[in-house]
PDB file of C-alpha atoms and ligand atoms in Angstrom:
ATOM      1  CA  MET A   1      11.378  34.928 143.631  1.00 89.00           C
ATOM      2  CA  ASP A   2       9.816  31.450 143.211  1.00 96.00           C
ATOM      3  CA  GLU A   3      11.663  28.697 141.482  1.00 96.00           C
ATOM      4  CA  MET A   4       9.893  28.998 138.130  1.00 97.00           C
ATOM      5  CA  ALA A   5      10.542  32.759 137.965  1.00 97.00           C
ATOM      6  CA  LEU A   6      14.167  32.178 138.713  1.00 98.00           C
ATOM      7  CA  LEU A   7      14.465  29.431 136.010  1.00 98.00           C
ATOM      8  CA  VAL A   8      12.860  31.791 133.538  1.00 98.00           C
ATOM      9  CA  ASP A   9      15.267  34.610 134.503  1.00 98.00           C
ATOM     10  CA  LEU A  10      18.206  32.256 133.948  1.00 98.00           C
ATOM     11  CA  HIS A  11      17.115  30.701 130.713  1.00 98.00           C
ATOM     12  CA  LYS A  12      15.314  33.505 128.838  1.00 98.00           C
ATOM     13  CA  ARG A  13      18.660  35.286 128.306  1.00 96.00           C
ATOM     14  CA  GLN A  14      20.026  32.245 126.497  1.00 97.00           C
ATOM     15  CA  GLN A  15      19.852  31.757 122.750  1.00 96.00           C
ATOM     16  CA  ARG A  16      18.545  28.253 123.362  1.00 98.00           C
ATOM     17  CA  GLN A  17      16.913  26.459 126.236  1.00 98.00           C
ATOM     18  CA  GLY A  18      18.209  23.050 125.262  1.00 98.00           C
ATOM     19  CA  PRO A  19      20.847  21.268 123.214  1.00 98.00           C
ATOM     20  CA  GLY A  20      20.695  21.974 119.484  1.00 98.00           C
ATOM     21  CA  GLY A  21      22.220  24.036 116.678  1.00 98.00           C
ATOM     22  CA  ALA A  22      21.504  25.945 113.520  1.00 98.00           C
ATOM     23  CA  ALA A  23      23.324  23.373 111.382  1.00 98.00           C
ATOM     24  CA  GLN A  24      21.307  20.594 112.959  1.00 98.00           C
ATOM     25  CA  THR A  25      18.001  22.429 112.328  1.00 98.00           C
ATOM     26  CA  GLN A  26      19.200  22.809 108.765  1.00 98.00           C
ATOM     27  CA  GLN A  27      20.067  19.060 108.537  1.00 98.00           C
ATOM     28  CA  ALA A  28      16.607  18.065 109.781  1.00 98.00           C
ATOM     29  CA  MET A  29      15.011  20.376 107.215  1.00 97.00           C
ATOM     30  CA  ALA A  30      17.045  18.660 104.490  1.00 97.00           C
ATOM     31  CA  LEU A  31      16.000  15.130 105.704  1.00 97.00           C
ATOM     32  CA  ALA A  32      12.371  16.292 105.711  1.00 97.00           C
ATOM     33  CA  GLY A  33      12.871  17.513 102.076  1.00 96.00           C
ATOM     34  CA  LEU A  34      11.984  21.135 103.015  1.00 95.00           C
ATOM     35  CA  ASN A  35      13.697  23.400 100.530  1.00 84.00           C
ATOM     36  CA  GLY A  36      11.581  26.511 100.594  1.00 76.00           C
ATOM     37  CA  ALA A  37       9.827  25.546  97.395  1.00 78.00           C
ATOM     38  CA  ARG A  38       6.235  26.218  98.484  1.00 84.00           C
ATOM     39  CA  PRO A  39       4.502  28.196 101.278  1.00 93.00           C
ATOM     40  CA  LEU A  40       4.304  25.987 104.377  1.00 97.00           C
ATOM     41  CA  GLN A  41       2.282  26.113 107.610  1.00 98.00           C
ATOM     42  CA  ILE A  42       4.609  25.113 110.411  1.00 98.00           C
ATOM     43  CA  ALA A  43       4.154  24.821 114.188  1.00 98.00           C
ATOM     44  CA  ASP A  44       7.275  25.032 116.378  1.00 99.00           C
ATOM     45  CA  ILE A  45       6.155  23.434 119.638  1.00 99.00           C
ATOM     46  CA  GLY A  46       7.968  24.320 122.857  1.00 98.00           C
ATOM     47  CA  SER A  47       9.823  27.013 120.893  1.00 98.00           C
ATOM     48  CA  GLY A  48      11.464  28.593 123.867  1.00 98.00           C
ATOM     49  CA  THR A  49      13.116  31.891 122.798  1.00 98.00           C
ATOM     50  CA  GLY A  50      12.947  30.627 119.217  1.00 98.00           C
ATOM     51  CA  ALA A  51      16.396  29.498 118.049  1.00 98.00           C
ATOM     52  CA  SER A  52      14.743  27.008 115.667  1.00 98.00           C
ATOM     53  CA  THR A  53      11.731  29.171 114.878  1.00 98.00           C
ATOM     54  CA  LEU A  54      13.997  31.958 113.577  1.00 98.00           C
ATOM     55  CA  GLN A  55      16.174  29.427 111.675  1.00 98.00           C
ATOM     56  CA  LEU A  56      13.075  28.002 109.931  1.00 97.00           C
ATOM     57  CA  ALA A  57      11.860  31.492 109.152  1.00 97.00           C
ATOM     58  CA  ARG A  58      15.238  32.505 107.603  1.00 97.00           C
ATOM     59  CA  SER A  59      15.337  29.431 105.409  1.00 95.00           C
ATOM     60  CA  LEU A  60      11.736  28.721 104.261  1.00 96.00           C
ATOM     61  CA  ASP A  61       8.748  30.251 102.615  1.00 95.00           C
ATOM     62  CA  ALA A  62       6.558  29.657 105.613  1.00 96.00           C
ATOM     63  CA  LYS A  63       4.174  30.887 108.221  1.00 97.00           C
ATOM     64  CA  ILE A  64       5.366  29.512 111.545  1.00 98.00           C
ATOM     65  CA  THR A  65       3.365  29.336 114.730  1.00 98.00           C
ATOM     66  CA  ALA A  66       5.753  29.404 117.684  1.00 98.00           C
ATOM     67  CA  VAL A  67       4.125  27.895 120.807  1.00 98.00           C
ATOM     68  CA  ASP A  68       5.402  27.938 124.381  1.00 98.00           C
ATOM     69  CA  PHE A  69       3.675  28.015 127.729  1.00 98.00           C
ATOM     70  CA  LEU A  70       6.151  30.582 129.130  1.00 98.00           C
ATOM     71  CA  PRO A  71       5.100  34.151 127.985  1.00 98.00           C
ATOM     72  CA  ASP A  72       8.622  35.518 128.831  1.00 98.00           C
ATOM     73  CA  PHE A  73      10.269  33.222 126.245  1.00 98.00           C
ATOM     74  CA  ILE A  74       7.627  34.132 123.683  1.00 98.00           C
ATOM     75  CA  ASP A  75       8.306  37.874 124.308  1.00 98.00           C
ATOM     76  CA  VAL A  76      12.005  37.424 123.625  1.00 98.00           C
ATOM     77  CA  LEU A  77      11.179  35.529 120.424  1.00 98.00           C
ATOM     78  CA  LYS A  78       8.834  38.279 119.282  1.00 98.00           C
ATOM     79  CA  GLY A  79      11.454  40.985 119.878  1.00 98.00           C
ATOM     80  CA  ASP A  80      14.170  38.976 118.009  1.00 98.00           C
ATOM     81  CA  ALA A  81      11.882  38.273 115.114  1.00 98.00           C
ATOM     82  CA  GLU A  82      11.127  41.941 114.796  1.00 98.00           C
ATOM     83  CA  LYS A  83      14.816  42.874 114.879  1.00 98.00           C
ATOM     84  CA  GLU A  84      15.545  40.422 112.083  1.00 98.00           C
ATOM     85  CA  GLY A  85      12.556  41.521 109.948  1.00 98.00           C
ATOM     86  CA  LEU A  86      10.928  38.085 110.309  1.00 98.00           C
ATOM     87  CA  SER A  87       7.733  39.109 112.127  1.00 98.00           C
ATOM     88  CA  GLU A  88       5.527  38.530 109.139  1.00 97.00           C
ATOM     89  CA  LYS A  89       6.505  34.870 108.990  1.00 98.00           C
ATOM     90  CA  ILE A  90       6.092  34.194 112.707  1.00 98.00           C
ATOM     91  CA  GLU A  91       2.990  34.132 114.820  1.00 98.00           C
ATOM     92  CA  THR A  92       3.264  33.443 118.472  1.00 98.00           C
ATOM     93  CA  LEU A  93       1.028  31.496 120.885  1.00 98.00           C
ATOM     94  CA  VAL A  94       1.179  30.990 124.605  1.00 98.00           C
ATOM     95  CA  ALA A  95      -0.345  27.595 125.164  1.00 98.00           C
ATOM     96  CA  SER A  96       0.426  24.211 126.581  1.00 98.00           C
ATOM     97  CA  MET A  97       1.654  21.532 124.212  1.00 98.00           C
ATOM     98  CA  ASP A  98      -0.865  19.046 125.620  1.00 98.00           C
ATOM     99  CA  ALA A  99      -3.858  21.291 124.820  1.00 98.00           C
ATOM    100  CA  LEU A 100      -3.033  22.884 121.516  1.00 98.00           C
ATOM    101  CA  PRO A 101      -5.894  24.938 120.021  1.00 98.00           C
ATOM    102  CA  PHE A 102      -5.146  23.763 116.451  1.00 98.00           C
ATOM    103  CA  GLU A 103      -7.599  22.611 113.888  1.00 98.00           C
ATOM    104  CA  ASP A 104      -7.173  19.113 112.472  1.00 98.00           C
ATOM    105  CA  ALA A 105      -5.159  18.826 109.279  1.00 98.00           C
ATOM    106  CA  SER A 106      -3.937  22.417 109.493  1.00 98.00           C
ATOM    107  CA  TYR A 107      -0.079  22.036 109.426  1.00 98.00           C
ATOM    108  CA  ASP A 108       2.359  20.886 106.819  1.00 98.00           C
ATOM    109  CA  VAL A 109       5.132  20.491 109.341  1.00 98.00           C
ATOM    110  CA  LEU A 110       5.310  20.092 113.141  1.00 98.00           C
ATOM    111  CA  TRP A 111       8.724  21.003 114.559  1.00 99.00           C
ATOM    112  CA  SER A 112       9.825  20.482 118.178  1.00 99.00           C
ATOM    113  CA  GLU A 113      13.397  20.694 119.496  1.00 98.00           C
ATOM    114  CA  GLY A 114      14.132  19.484 123.028  1.00 98.00           C
ATOM    115  CA  ALA A 115      10.590  19.878 124.216  1.00 98.00           C
ATOM    116  CA  ILE A 116       8.302  16.919 123.559  1.00 98.00           C
ATOM    117  CA  TYR A 117       9.555  15.169 126.693  1.00 98.00           C
ATOM    118  CA  ASN A 118       7.465  17.683 128.741  1.00 98.00           C
ATOM    119  CA  MET A 119       4.381  15.657 127.739  1.00 98.00           C
ATOM    120  CA  GLY A 120       6.176  12.482 126.853  1.00 98.00           C
ATOM    121  CA  PHE A 121       7.359  11.294 123.422  1.00 98.00           C
ATOM    122  CA  GLU A 122       4.608   8.767 122.738  1.00 98.00           C
ATOM    123  CA  LYS A 123       1.808  10.951 124.113  1.00 98.00           C
ATOM    124  CA  GLY A 124       3.059  13.861 122.079  1.00 98.00           C
ATOM    125  CA  LEU A 125       3.239  11.849 118.865  1.00 98.00           C
ATOM    126  CA  GLN A 126      -0.349  10.728 119.326  1.00 98.00           C
ATOM    127  CA  ALA A 127      -1.720  14.056 120.454  1.00 98.00           C
ATOM    128  CA  TRP A 128      -0.090  16.089 117.652  1.00 98.00           C
ATOM    129  CA  ARG A 129      -0.697  13.736 114.692  1.00 98.00           C
ATOM    130  CA  PRO A 130      -4.221  14.976 113.865  1.00 98.00           C
ATOM    131  CA  PHE A 131      -2.905  18.573 113.345  1.00 98.00           C
ATOM    132  CA  LEU A 132      -0.863  17.383 110.396  1.00 98.00           C
ATOM    133  CA  LYS A 133      -2.258  17.528 106.841  1.00 98.00           C
ATOM    134  CA  PRO A 134      -2.125  14.202 104.946  1.00 97.00           C
ATOM    135  CA  GLY A 135       1.540  13.514 104.175  1.00 96.00           C
ATOM    136  CA  GLY A 136       2.616  16.203 106.687  1.00 98.00           C
ATOM    137  CA  LEU A 137       6.076  16.101 108.291  1.00 98.00           C
ATOM    138  CA  LEU A 138       7.207  15.788 111.858  1.00 98.00           C
ATOM    139  CA  ALA A 139      10.705  16.809 113.116  1.00 98.00           C
ATOM    140  CA  VAL A 140      11.383  16.281 116.820  1.00 98.00           C
ATOM    141  CA  SER A 141      14.451  15.966 119.019  1.00 98.00           C
ATOM    142  CA  GLU A 142      14.232  13.630 121.939  1.00 98.00           C
ATOM    143  CA  ILE A 143      16.709  12.333 124.553  1.00 98.00           C
ATOM    144  CA  THR A 144      18.080   9.050 123.337  1.00 98.00           C
ATOM    145  CA  TRP A 145      20.360   6.241 124.572  1.00 98.00           C
ATOM    146  CA  LEU A 146      23.303   5.788 122.197  1.00 98.00           C
ATOM    147  CA  SER A 147      24.001   2.181 123.099  1.00 97.00           C
ATOM    148  CA  ALA A 148      22.145  -0.958 124.344  1.00 96.00           C
ATOM    149  CA  THR A 149      23.772  -0.812 127.839  1.00 97.00           C
ATOM    150  CA  ARG A 150      24.959   1.891 130.179  1.00 97.00           C
ATOM    151  CA  PRO A 151      26.360   2.272 133.694  1.00 98.00           C
ATOM    152  CA  ALA A 152      23.916   1.870 136.525  1.00 97.00           C
ATOM    153  CA  GLU A 153      24.393   5.393 137.970  1.00 96.00           C
ATOM    154  CA  LEU A 154      23.310   6.856 134.632  1.00 97.00           C
ATOM    155  CA  GLN A 155      20.453   4.430 134.177  1.00 97.00           C
ATOM    156  CA  ASP A 156      19.159   5.303 137.696  1.00 97.00           C
ATOM    157  CA  HIS A 157      19.452   9.033 137.040  1.00 96.00           C
ATOM    158  CA  TRP A 158      17.363   8.903 133.836  1.00 97.00           C
ATOM    159  CA  GLN A 159      14.983   6.350 135.230  1.00 96.00           C
ATOM    160  CA  SER A 160      13.914   8.957 137.778  1.00 96.00           C
ATOM    161  CA  GLU A 161      14.227  12.028 135.495  1.00 96.00           C
ATOM    162  CA  TYR A 162      12.631  10.680 132.319  1.00 98.00           C
ATOM    163  CA  PRO A 163      11.917   6.955 132.169  1.00 98.00           C
ATOM    164  CA  GLU A 164      10.870   7.259 128.559  1.00 98.00           C
ATOM    165  CA  ILE A 165      14.493   7.719 127.518  1.00 98.00           C
ATOM    166  CA  ALA A 166      15.180   4.921 125.089  1.00 98.00           C
ATOM    167  CA  THR A 167      17.389   3.771 122.180  1.00 98.00           C
ATOM    168  CA  ALA A 168      16.855   5.178 118.667  1.00 98.00           C
ATOM    169  CA  SER A 169      15.455   1.838 117.462  1.00 98.00           C
ATOM    170  CA  ALA A 170      12.827   1.978 120.226  1.00 98.00           C
ATOM    171  CA  LYS A 171      11.939   5.564 119.368  1.00 98.00           C
ATOM    172  CA  LEU A 172      11.692   4.648 115.652  1.00 98.00           C
ATOM    173  CA  ALA A 173       9.336   1.825 116.521  1.00 98.00           C
ATOM    174  CA  LEU A 174       7.178   4.210 118.508  1.00 98.00           C
ATOM    175  CA  LEU A 175       6.936   6.533 115.456  1.00 98.00           C
ATOM    176  CA  GLU A 176       5.787   3.600 113.356  1.00 98.00           C
ATOM    177  CA  LYS A 177       3.320   2.457 116.031  1.00 98.00           C
ATOM    178  CA  SER A 178       1.963   6.030 116.291  1.00 98.00           C
ATOM    179  CA  GLY A 179       1.164   6.386 112.589  1.00 98.00           C
ATOM    180  CA  TYR A 180       4.285   7.910 111.163  1.00 98.00           C
ATOM    181  CA  VAL A 181       6.805   6.776 108.505  1.00 98.00           C
ATOM    182  CA  PRO A 182      10.312   7.449 109.819  1.00 98.00           C
ATOM    183  CA  LEU A 183      12.375   9.302 107.137  1.00 98.00           C
ATOM    184  CA  GLY A 184      15.570   9.916 108.929  1.00 97.00           C
ATOM    185  CA  TYR A 185      17.387  10.105 112.268  1.00 98.00           C
ATOM    186  CA  PHE A 186      20.643  11.570 113.470  1.00 98.00           C
ATOM    187  CA  VAL A 187      22.426  12.234 116.778  1.00 98.00           C
ATOM    188  CA  LEU A 188      23.114  15.783 117.981  1.00 98.00           C
ATOM    189  CA  PRO A 189      26.871  16.122 118.263  1.00 98.00           C
ATOM    190  CA  GLU A 190      28.688  17.225 121.455  1.00 98.00           C
ATOM    191  CA  SER A 191      28.910  20.816 120.201  1.00 98.00           C
ATOM    192  CA  CYS A 192      25.120  21.140 120.458  1.00 98.00           C
ATOM    193  CA  TRP A 193      25.365  20.469 124.136  1.00 98.00           C
ATOM    194  CA  LEU A 194      28.651  22.111 125.198  1.00 98.00           C
ATOM    195  CA  ALA A 195      29.338  24.964 122.757  1.00 98.00           C
ATOM    196  CA  ASN A 196      25.709  25.934 122.028  1.00 98.00           C
ATOM    197  CA  TYR A 197      23.963  25.179 125.346  1.00 98.00           C
ATOM    198  CA  TYR A 198      25.967  24.435 128.486  1.00 98.00           C
ATOM    199  CA  GLY A 199      28.853  26.856 127.633  1.00 98.00           C
ATOM    200  CA  PRO A 200      26.692  30.023 127.392  1.00 98.00           C
ATOM    201  CA  LEU A 201      24.632  28.772 130.356  1.00 98.00           C
ATOM    202  CA  GLN A 202      27.727  28.375 132.531  1.00 98.00           C
ATOM    203  CA  ASP A 203      28.876  31.909 131.517  1.00 98.00           C
ATOM    204  CA  SER A 204      25.561  33.273 132.781  1.00 98.00           C
ATOM    205  CA  PHE A 205      25.745  31.690 136.306  1.00 98.00           C
ATOM    206  CA  ALA A 206      27.836  34.533 137.833  1.00 98.00           C
ATOM    207  CA  PRO A 207      25.646  37.378 136.592  1.00 98.00           C
ATOM    208  CA  PHE A 208      22.525  35.365 137.557  1.00 98.00           C
ATOM    209  CA  LEU A 209      23.811  34.853 141.055  1.00 98.00           C
ATOM    210  CA  ALA A 210      24.721  38.516 141.283  1.00 98.00           C
ATOM    211  CA  ARG A 211      21.124  39.455 140.323  1.00 97.00           C
ATOM    212  CA  HIS A 212      19.770  37.100 142.998  1.00 97.00           C
ATOM    213  CA  LYS A 213      22.291  37.741 145.831  1.00 95.00           C
ATOM    214  CA  ASP A 214      21.564  35.744 148.982  1.00 93.00           C
ATOM    215  CA  ASP A 215      18.669  33.895 147.318  1.00 97.00           C
ATOM    216  CA  LYS A 216      18.981  30.192 148.286  1.00 96.00           C
ATOM    217  CA  GLY A 217      16.711  29.184 145.432  1.00 97.00           C
ATOM    218  CA  ALA A 218      19.026  30.802 142.877  1.00 98.00           C
ATOM    219  CA  ALA A 219      22.042  28.983 144.346  1.00 98.00           C
ATOM    220  CA  ALA A 220      20.148  25.709 144.280  1.00 98.00           C
ATOM    221  CA  ILE A 221      19.264  26.151 140.636  1.00 98.00           C
ATOM    222  CA  VAL A 222      22.872  26.800 139.707  1.00 98.00           C
ATOM    223  CA  ALA A 223      23.916  23.759 141.708  1.00 98.00           C
ATOM    224  CA  ALA A 224      21.397  21.529 139.880  1.00 97.00           C
ATOM    225  CA  GLU A 225      22.460  22.893 136.457  1.00 98.00           C
ATOM    226  CA  ARG A 226      26.114  22.237 137.348  1.00 98.00           C
ATOM    227  CA  ALA A 227      25.283  18.677 138.353  1.00 97.00           C
ATOM    228  CA  GLU A 228      23.499  18.129 135.088  1.00 97.00           C
ATOM    229  CA  ILE A 229      26.535  19.425 133.153  1.00 98.00           C
ATOM    230  CA  THR A 230      28.927  17.194 135.160  1.00 98.00           C
ATOM    231  CA  LEU A 231      26.715  14.150 134.472  1.00 97.00           C
ATOM    232  CA  TYR A 232      26.765  15.005 130.733  1.00 98.00           C
ATOM    233  CA  GLU A 233      30.593  15.427 130.700  1.00 98.00           C
ATOM    234  CA  LYS A 234      31.052  12.050 132.477  1.00 98.00           C
ATOM    235  CA  TYR A 235      28.521  10.051 130.379  1.00 98.00           C
ATOM    236  CA  LYS A 236      28.163  11.845 127.081  1.00 98.00           C
ATOM    237  CA  SER A 237      29.130   8.752 125.096  1.00 98.00           C
ATOM    238  CA  TYR A 238      25.893   7.100 126.373  1.00 98.00           C
ATOM    239  CA  TYR A 239      23.204   9.686 125.594  1.00 98.00           C
ATOM    240  CA  SER A 240      22.355  12.623 123.488  1.00 98.00           C
ATOM    241  CA  TYR A 241      19.310  14.027 121.692  1.00 98.00           C
ATOM    242  CA  GLY A 242      18.226  12.163 118.587  1.00 98.00           C
ATOM    243  CA  PHE A 243      16.611  14.144 115.831  1.00 98.00           C
ATOM    244  CA  TYR A 244      13.718  12.181 114.342  1.00 98.00           C
ATOM    245  CA  ILE A 245      12.156  13.127 111.003  1.00 98.00           C
ATOM    246  CA  ALA A 246       8.946  11.354 109.939  1.00 98.00           C
ATOM    247  CA  ARG A 247       5.941  11.642 107.615  1.00 98.00           C
ATOM    248  CA  LYS A 248       2.313  11.149 108.659  1.00 98.00           C
ATOM    249  CA  GLN A 249       1.199   7.741 107.456  1.00 97.00           C
ATOM    250  CA  ASP A 250      -2.124   8.002 105.526  1.00 90.00           C
TER     251      ASP A 250
HETATM  252  N1  LIG B   1      12.954  24.532 121.432  1.00 82.60           N
HETATM  253  C1  LIG B   1      13.735  25.352 122.334  1.00 82.60           C
HETATM  254  C2  LIG B   1      13.392  25.163 123.805  1.00 82.60           C
HETATM  255  C3  LIG B   1      13.642  23.781 124.363  1.00 82.60           C
HETATM  256  S1  LIG B   1      13.430  23.752 126.147  1.00 82.60           S
HETATM  257  C4  LIG B   1      15.195  25.172 122.061  1.00 82.60           C
HETATM  258  O1  LIG B   1      15.539  24.170 121.464  1.00 82.60           O
HETATM  259  O2  LIG B   1      15.952  26.039 122.509  1.00 82.60           O
HETATM  260  C5  LIG B   1      11.757  23.224 126.347  1.00 82.60           C
HETATM  261  C6  LIG B   1      10.751  24.216 126.123  1.00 82.60           C
HETATM  262  O3  LIG B   1       9.445  23.663 126.331  1.00 82.60           O
HETATM  263  C7  LIG B   1      10.825  25.448 127.064  1.00 82.60           C
HETATM  264  O4  LIG B   1      10.792  26.652 126.357  1.00 82.60           O
HETATM  265  C8  LIG B   1       9.559  25.300 127.931  1.00 82.60           C
HETATM  266  O5  LIG B   1       9.046  26.513 128.327  1.00 82.60           O
HETATM  267  C9  LIG B   1       8.620  24.601 127.010  1.00 82.60           C
HETATM  268  N2  LIG B   1       7.541  23.859 127.697  1.00 82.60           N
HETATM  269  C10 LIG B   1       7.687  23.026 128.737  1.00 82.60           C
HETATM  270  N3  LIG B   1       6.482  22.451 129.071  1.00 82.60           N
HETATM  271  C11 LIG B   1       5.622  22.958 128.141  1.00 82.60           C
HETATM  272  C12 LIG B   1       4.237  22.719 127.932  1.00 82.60           C
HETATM  273  N4  LIG B   1       3.466  21.941 128.685  1.00 82.60           N
HETATM  274  N5  LIG B   1       3.620  23.408 126.912  1.00 82.60           N
HETATM  275  C13 LIG B   1       4.318  24.276 126.089  1.00 82.60           C
HETATM  276  N6  LIG B   1       5.662  24.478 126.247  1.00 82.60           N
HETATM  277  C14 LIG B   1       6.293  23.819 127.284  1.00 82.60           C
END
């Protein structure tokens, strides 16, 4: 199996493919002023298997377009939506976030948890803005420095992984520069990383390795995931995901 197929096999069995939580999705909805009062058009970009898509569908009167470029993740989402009786609220789309086939001014809300980094925060903000209706809302989570300084080992790691990592004040300034009015920001707590994401992922390593016995690629993937978890445990006071909520500036 190639590396991508192995990664999909590991992650598609998880409830989430990145740090997050139902309570935090709910908190972001509250900061955006979404209370289910009117029918909303929402796109959930980089939905993965749909933890946030399903949460939005449970809470709001909305039509949600869940977009991901991995068909396997979208298939899991579709199955789960059906099981919960939420299919009528959710439409799925296999597409890349940097080439979304959306019409201008067609969405009330753009949602994206732990995914915008795939095209870059600033590029994503700019590319997605036209899809929002006037006064439309954006809710995105993005890896964020929690302090002005940090150890060199950590700085070097993120410099090579994702040099756009920055403090919240820098991310908020980028929102303003890109034509959005910041409405709120909060930091994902440790439970979003450990209890909701890394914990279940760690539990899945043994069965994953058993499914791919003697596959060096599979062993390498588990080693890389373990290294990422170790880094987080060592340096979690310096970085997390920030959840940013903003309104399209007229
Ligand atoms: N929002 C989900 C998944 C986050 S992981 C959650 O919080 O659990 C990031 C997701 O972005 C993955 O599902 C991955 O398949 C998707 N992704 C990565 N690059 C993409 C791209 N270019 N276009 C669309 N989706 C992409």
